[in-house]
PDB file of C-alpha atoms in Angstrom:
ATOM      1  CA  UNK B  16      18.914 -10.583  -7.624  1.00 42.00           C
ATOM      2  CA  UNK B  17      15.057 -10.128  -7.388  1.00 43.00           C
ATOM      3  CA  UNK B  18      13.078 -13.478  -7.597  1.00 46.00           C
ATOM      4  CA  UNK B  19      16.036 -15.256  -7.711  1.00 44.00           C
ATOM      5  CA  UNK B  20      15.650 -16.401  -3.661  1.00 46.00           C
ATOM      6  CA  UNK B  21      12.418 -16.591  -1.833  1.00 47.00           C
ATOM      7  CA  UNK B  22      10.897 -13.861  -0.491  1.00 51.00           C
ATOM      8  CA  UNK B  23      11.323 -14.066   3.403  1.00 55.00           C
ATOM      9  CA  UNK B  24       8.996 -12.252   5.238  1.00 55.00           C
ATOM     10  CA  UNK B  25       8.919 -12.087   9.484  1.00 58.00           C
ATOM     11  CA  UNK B  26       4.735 -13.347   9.897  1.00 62.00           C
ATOM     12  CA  UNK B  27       4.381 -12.542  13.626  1.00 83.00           C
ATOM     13  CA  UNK B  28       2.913  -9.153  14.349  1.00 87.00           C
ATOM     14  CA  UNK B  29       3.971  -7.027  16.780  1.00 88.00           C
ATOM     15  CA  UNK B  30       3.211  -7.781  20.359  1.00 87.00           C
ATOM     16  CA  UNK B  31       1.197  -6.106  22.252  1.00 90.00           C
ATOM     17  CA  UNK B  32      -0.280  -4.709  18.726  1.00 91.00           C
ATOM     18  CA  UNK B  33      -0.921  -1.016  18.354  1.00 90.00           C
ATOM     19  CA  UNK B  34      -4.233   0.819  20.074  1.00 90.00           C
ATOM     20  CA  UNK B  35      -6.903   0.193  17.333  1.00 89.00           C
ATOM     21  CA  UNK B  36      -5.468  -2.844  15.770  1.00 92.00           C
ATOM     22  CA  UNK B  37      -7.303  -6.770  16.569  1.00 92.00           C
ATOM     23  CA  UNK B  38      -6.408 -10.071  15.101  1.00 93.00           C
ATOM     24  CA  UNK B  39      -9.079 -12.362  14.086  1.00 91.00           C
ATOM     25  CA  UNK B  40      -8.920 -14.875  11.401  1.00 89.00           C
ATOM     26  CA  UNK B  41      -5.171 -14.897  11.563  1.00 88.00           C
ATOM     27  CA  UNK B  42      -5.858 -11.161   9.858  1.00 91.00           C
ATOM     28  CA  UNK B  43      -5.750  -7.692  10.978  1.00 93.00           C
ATOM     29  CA  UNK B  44      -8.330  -5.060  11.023  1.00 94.00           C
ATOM     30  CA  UNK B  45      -8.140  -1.869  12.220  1.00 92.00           C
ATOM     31  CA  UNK B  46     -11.297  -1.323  14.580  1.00 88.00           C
ATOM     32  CA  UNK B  47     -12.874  -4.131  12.725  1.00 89.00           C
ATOM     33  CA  UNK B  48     -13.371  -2.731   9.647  1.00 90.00           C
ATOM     34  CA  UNK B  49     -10.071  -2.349   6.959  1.00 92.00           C
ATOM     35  CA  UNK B  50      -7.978  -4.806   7.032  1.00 94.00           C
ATOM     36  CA  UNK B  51      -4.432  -4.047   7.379  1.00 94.00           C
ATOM     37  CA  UNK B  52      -1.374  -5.849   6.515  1.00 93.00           C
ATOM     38  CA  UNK B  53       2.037  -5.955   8.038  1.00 94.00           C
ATOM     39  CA  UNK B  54       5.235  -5.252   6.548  1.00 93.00           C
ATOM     40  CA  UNK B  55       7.662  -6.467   9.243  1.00 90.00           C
ATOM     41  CA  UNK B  56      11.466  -4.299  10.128  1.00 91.00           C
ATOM     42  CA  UNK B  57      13.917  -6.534   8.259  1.00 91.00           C
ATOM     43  CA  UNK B  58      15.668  -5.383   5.065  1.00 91.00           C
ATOM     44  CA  UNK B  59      14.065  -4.366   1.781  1.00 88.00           C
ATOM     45  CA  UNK B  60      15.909  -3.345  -1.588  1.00 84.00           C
ATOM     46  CA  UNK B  61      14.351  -0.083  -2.835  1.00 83.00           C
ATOM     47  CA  UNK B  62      15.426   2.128  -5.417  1.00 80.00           C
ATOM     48  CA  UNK B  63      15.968   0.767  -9.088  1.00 72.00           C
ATOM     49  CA  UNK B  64      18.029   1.306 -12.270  1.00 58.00           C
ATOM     50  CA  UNK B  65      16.247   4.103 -14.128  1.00 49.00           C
ATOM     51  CA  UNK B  66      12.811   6.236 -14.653  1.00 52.00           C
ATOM     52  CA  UNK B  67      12.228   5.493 -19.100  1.00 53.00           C
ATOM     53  CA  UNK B  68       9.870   7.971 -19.130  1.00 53.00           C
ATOM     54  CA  UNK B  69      12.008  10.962 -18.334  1.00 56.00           C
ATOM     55  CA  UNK B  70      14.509  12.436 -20.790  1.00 56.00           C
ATOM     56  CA  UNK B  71      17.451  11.694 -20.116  1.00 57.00           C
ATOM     57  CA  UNK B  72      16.188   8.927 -17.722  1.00 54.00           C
ATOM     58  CA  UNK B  73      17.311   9.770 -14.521  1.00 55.00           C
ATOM     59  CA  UNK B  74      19.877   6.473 -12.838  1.00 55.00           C
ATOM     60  CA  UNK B  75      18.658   5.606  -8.932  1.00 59.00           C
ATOM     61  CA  UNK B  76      21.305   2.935  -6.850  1.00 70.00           C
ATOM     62  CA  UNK B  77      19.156  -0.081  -5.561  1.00 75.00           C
ATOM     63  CA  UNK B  78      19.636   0.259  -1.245  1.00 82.00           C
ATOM     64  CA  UNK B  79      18.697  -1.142   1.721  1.00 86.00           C
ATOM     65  CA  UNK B  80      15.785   0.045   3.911  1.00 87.00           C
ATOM     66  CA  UNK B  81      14.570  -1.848   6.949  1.00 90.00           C
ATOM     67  CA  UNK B  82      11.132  -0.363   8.370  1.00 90.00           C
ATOM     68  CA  UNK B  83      12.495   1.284  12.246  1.00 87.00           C
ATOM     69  CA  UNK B  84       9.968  -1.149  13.862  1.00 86.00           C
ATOM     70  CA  UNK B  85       7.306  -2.170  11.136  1.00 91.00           C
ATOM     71  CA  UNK B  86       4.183  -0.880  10.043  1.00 93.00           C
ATOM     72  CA  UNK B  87       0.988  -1.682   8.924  1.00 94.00           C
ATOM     73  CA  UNK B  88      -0.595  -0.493   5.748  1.00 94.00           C
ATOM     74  CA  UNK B  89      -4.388  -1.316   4.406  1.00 93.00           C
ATOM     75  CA  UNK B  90      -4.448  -4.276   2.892  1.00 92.00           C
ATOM     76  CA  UNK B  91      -6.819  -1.902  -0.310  1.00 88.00           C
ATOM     77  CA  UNK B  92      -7.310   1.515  -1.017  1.00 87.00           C
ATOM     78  CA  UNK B  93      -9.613   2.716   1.799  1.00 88.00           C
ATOM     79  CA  UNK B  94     -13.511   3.625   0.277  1.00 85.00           C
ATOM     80  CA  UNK B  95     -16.172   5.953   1.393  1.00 83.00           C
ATOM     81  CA  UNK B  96     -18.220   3.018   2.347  1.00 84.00           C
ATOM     82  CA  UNK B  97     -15.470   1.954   4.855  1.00 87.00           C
ATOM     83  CA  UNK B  98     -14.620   5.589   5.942  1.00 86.00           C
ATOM     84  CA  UNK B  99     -18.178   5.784   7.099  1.00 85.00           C
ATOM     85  CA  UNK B 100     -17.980   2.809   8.970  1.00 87.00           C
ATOM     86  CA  UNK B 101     -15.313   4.052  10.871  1.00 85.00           C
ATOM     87  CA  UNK B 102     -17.857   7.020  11.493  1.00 85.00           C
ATOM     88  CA  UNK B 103     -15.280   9.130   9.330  1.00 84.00           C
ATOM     89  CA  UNK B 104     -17.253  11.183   6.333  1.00 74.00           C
ATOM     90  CA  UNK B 105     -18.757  12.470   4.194  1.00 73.00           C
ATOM     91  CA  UNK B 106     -16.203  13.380   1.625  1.00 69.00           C
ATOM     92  CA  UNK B 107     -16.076  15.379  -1.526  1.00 65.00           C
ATOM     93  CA  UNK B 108     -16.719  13.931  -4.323  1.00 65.00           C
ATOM     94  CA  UNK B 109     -13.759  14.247  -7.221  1.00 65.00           C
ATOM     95  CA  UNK B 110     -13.266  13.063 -10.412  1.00 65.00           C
ATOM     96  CA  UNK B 111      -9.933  11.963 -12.020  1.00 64.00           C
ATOM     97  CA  UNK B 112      -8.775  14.185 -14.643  1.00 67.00           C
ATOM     98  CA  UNK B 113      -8.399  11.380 -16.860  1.00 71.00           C
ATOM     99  CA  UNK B 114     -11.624  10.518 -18.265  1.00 73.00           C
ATOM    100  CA  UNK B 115     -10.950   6.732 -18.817  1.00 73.00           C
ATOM    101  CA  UNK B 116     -10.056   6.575 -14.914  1.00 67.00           C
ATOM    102  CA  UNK B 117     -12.851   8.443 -13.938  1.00 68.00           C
ATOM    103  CA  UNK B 118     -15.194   5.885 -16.095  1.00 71.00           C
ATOM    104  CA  UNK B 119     -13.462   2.981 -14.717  1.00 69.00           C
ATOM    105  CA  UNK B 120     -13.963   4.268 -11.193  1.00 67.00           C
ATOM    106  CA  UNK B 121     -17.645   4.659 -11.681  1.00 66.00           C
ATOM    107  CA  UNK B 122     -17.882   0.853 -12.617  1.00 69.00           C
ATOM    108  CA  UNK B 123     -16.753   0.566  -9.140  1.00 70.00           C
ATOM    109  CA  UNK B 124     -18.526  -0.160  -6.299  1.00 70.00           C
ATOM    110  CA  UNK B 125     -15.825   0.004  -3.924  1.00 75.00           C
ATOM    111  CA  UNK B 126     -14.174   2.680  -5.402  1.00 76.00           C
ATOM    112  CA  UNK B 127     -11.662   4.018  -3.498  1.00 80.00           C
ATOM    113  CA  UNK B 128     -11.327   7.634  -2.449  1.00 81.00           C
ATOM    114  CA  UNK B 129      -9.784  10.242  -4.011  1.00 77.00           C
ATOM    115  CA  UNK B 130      -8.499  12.925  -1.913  1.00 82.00           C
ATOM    116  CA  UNK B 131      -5.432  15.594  -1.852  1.00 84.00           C
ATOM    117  CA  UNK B 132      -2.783  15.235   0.115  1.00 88.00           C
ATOM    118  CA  UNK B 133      -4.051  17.514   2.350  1.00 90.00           C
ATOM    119  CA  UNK B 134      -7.122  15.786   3.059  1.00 87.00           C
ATOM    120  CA  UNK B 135      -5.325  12.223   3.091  1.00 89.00           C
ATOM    121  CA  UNK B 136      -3.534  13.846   6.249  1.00 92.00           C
ATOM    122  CA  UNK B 137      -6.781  15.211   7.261  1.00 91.00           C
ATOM    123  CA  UNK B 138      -8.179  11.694   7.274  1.00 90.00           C
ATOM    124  CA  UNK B 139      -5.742  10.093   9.151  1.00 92.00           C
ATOM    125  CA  UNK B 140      -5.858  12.668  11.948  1.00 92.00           C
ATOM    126  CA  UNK B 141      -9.441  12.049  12.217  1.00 91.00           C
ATOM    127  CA  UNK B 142      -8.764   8.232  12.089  1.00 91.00           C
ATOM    128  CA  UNK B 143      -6.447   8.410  14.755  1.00 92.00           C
ATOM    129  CA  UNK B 144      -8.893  10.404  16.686  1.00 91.00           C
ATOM    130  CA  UNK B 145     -11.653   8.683  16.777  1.00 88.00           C
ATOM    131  CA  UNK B 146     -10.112   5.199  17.168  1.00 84.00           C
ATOM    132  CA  UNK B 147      -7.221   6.170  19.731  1.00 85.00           C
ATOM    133  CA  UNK B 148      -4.529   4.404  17.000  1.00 83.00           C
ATOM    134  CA  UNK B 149      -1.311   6.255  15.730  1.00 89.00           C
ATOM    135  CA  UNK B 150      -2.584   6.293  11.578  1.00 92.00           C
ATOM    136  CA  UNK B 151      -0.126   8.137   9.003  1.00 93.00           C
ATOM    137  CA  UNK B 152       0.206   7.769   5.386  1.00 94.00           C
ATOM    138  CA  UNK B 153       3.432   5.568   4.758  1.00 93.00           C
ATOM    139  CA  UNK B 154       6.872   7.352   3.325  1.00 93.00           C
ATOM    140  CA  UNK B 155       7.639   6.766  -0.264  1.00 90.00           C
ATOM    141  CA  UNK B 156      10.241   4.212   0.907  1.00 90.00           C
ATOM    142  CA  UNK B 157       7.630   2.582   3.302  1.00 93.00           C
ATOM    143  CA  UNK B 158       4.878   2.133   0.575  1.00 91.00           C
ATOM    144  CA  UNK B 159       8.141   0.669  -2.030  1.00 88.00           C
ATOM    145  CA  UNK B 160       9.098  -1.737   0.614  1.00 90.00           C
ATOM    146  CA  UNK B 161       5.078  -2.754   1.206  1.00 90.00           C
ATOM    147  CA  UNK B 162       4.399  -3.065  -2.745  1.00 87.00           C
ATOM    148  CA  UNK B 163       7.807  -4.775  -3.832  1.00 85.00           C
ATOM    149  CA  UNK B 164       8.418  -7.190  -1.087  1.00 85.00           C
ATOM    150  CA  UNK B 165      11.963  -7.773   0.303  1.00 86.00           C
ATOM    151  CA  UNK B 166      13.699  -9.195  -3.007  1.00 80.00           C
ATOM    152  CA  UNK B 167      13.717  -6.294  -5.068  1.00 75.00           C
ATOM    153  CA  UNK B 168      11.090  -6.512  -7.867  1.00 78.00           C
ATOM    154  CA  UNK B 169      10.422  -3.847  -9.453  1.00 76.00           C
ATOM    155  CA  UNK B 170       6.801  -4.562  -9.529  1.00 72.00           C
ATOM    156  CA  UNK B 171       4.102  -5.983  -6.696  1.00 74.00           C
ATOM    157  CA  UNK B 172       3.609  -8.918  -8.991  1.00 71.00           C
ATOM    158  CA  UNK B 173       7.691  -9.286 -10.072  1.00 72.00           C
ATOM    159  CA  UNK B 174       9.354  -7.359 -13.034  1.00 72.00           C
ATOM    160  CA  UNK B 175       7.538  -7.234 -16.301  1.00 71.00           C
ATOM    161  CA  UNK B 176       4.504  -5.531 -17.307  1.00 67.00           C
ATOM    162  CA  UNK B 177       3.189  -8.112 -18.964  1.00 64.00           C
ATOM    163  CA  UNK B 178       0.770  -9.184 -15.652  1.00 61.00           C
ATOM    164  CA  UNK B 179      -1.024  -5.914 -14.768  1.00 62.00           C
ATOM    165  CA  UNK B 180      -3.428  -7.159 -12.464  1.00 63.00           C
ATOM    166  CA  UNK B 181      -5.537  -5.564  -9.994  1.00 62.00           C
ATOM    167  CA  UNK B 182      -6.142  -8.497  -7.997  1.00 68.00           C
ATOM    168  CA  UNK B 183      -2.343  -9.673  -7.740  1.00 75.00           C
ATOM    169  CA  UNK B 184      -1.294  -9.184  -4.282  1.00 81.00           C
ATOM    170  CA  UNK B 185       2.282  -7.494  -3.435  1.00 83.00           C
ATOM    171  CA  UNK B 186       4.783  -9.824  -1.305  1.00 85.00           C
ATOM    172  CA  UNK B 187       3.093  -8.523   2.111  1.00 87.00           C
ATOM    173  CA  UNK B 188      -0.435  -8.895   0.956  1.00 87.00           C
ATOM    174  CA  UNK B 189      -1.273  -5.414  -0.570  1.00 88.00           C
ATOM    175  CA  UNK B 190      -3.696  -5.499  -3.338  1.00 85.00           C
ATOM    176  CA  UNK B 191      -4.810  -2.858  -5.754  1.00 78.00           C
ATOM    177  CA  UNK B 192      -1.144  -1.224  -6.341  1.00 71.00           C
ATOM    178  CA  UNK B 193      -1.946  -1.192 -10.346  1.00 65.00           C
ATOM    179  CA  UNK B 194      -4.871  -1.488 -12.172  1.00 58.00           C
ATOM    180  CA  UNK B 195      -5.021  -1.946 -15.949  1.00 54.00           C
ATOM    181  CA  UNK B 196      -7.039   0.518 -18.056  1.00 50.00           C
ATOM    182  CA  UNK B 197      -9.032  -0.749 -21.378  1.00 50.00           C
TER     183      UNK B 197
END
């Protein structure tokens, strides 16, 4: 079923939007500064047929999650630089364990930031602090239904590897879900 009909997605953003949140340029920022994308509350197919990697490969049913009301999600990782501007900062500095990731995030310059879980949470509170909007991290189905669209692919971009591409936008406009490394 996935690509095989288009890819309907609801455009109009919630109204009134949420505290924080401003339209301009047919886009939306939150407080001016990261722009956020909408994933609207109609149906998505999440799930998929198997994990390879794991032996045995574990089997997962393809289902049905619609968003309660919608959400929106960053339209790219969030950076320092952007953090700042939101007068959010400064933040320790980490480096991947993988030393090929690390290198490619140095060639960065918008880098975005690497945090634990804990501080992700951290961040958010502070977000939602400081600019008087409600800002979580998504769910695991929430982010699946932002990077793979409403058709099912099993990939932002459709369903082979073959197009790793950091610049290839998911179905609602996300960018940066995978990144190839040289």
């Amino acid at each position: 079923h996935a690509l095989s009909t288009p890819n309907e997605l609801a455009d109009p953003y919630p109204d009134p939007l949420p505290p924080g949140v401003t339209v301009f340029d047919r886009r939306a920022w939150l407080s001016g500064v990261v722009e956020l994308c909408w994933v609207s509350p109609q149906p998505h197919l999440v799930g998929g047929d198997h994990l390879p990697w794991e032996h045995p490969p574990r089997t997962f049913d393809v289902r049905e999650y619609t968003p309660d009301a919608g959400f929106f999600i960053t339209r790219r990782p969030l950076t320092a630089g952007a953090a700042l501007q939101l007068g959010i900062g400064p933040f320790p500095s980490r480096q991947p364990a993988d030393a090929t990731l690390a290198a490619k995030l140095a060639d960065t310059p918008d880098a975005p930031l690497a945090l634990t879980h804990e501080e992700a949470l951290s961040l958010c509170e502070q977000i939602s602090a400081r600019m008087g909007a409600l800002v979580t991290l998504p769910t695991a189905d929430e982010l699946e239904c932002a990077a793979r669209g409403t058709d099912g692919r099993r990939y932002p971009w459709g369903n082979g590897l073959e197009k790793v591409d950091a610049e290839v936008r998911s179905p609602h406009g996300v960018e940066r879900f995978a990144t190839p490394i040289a």
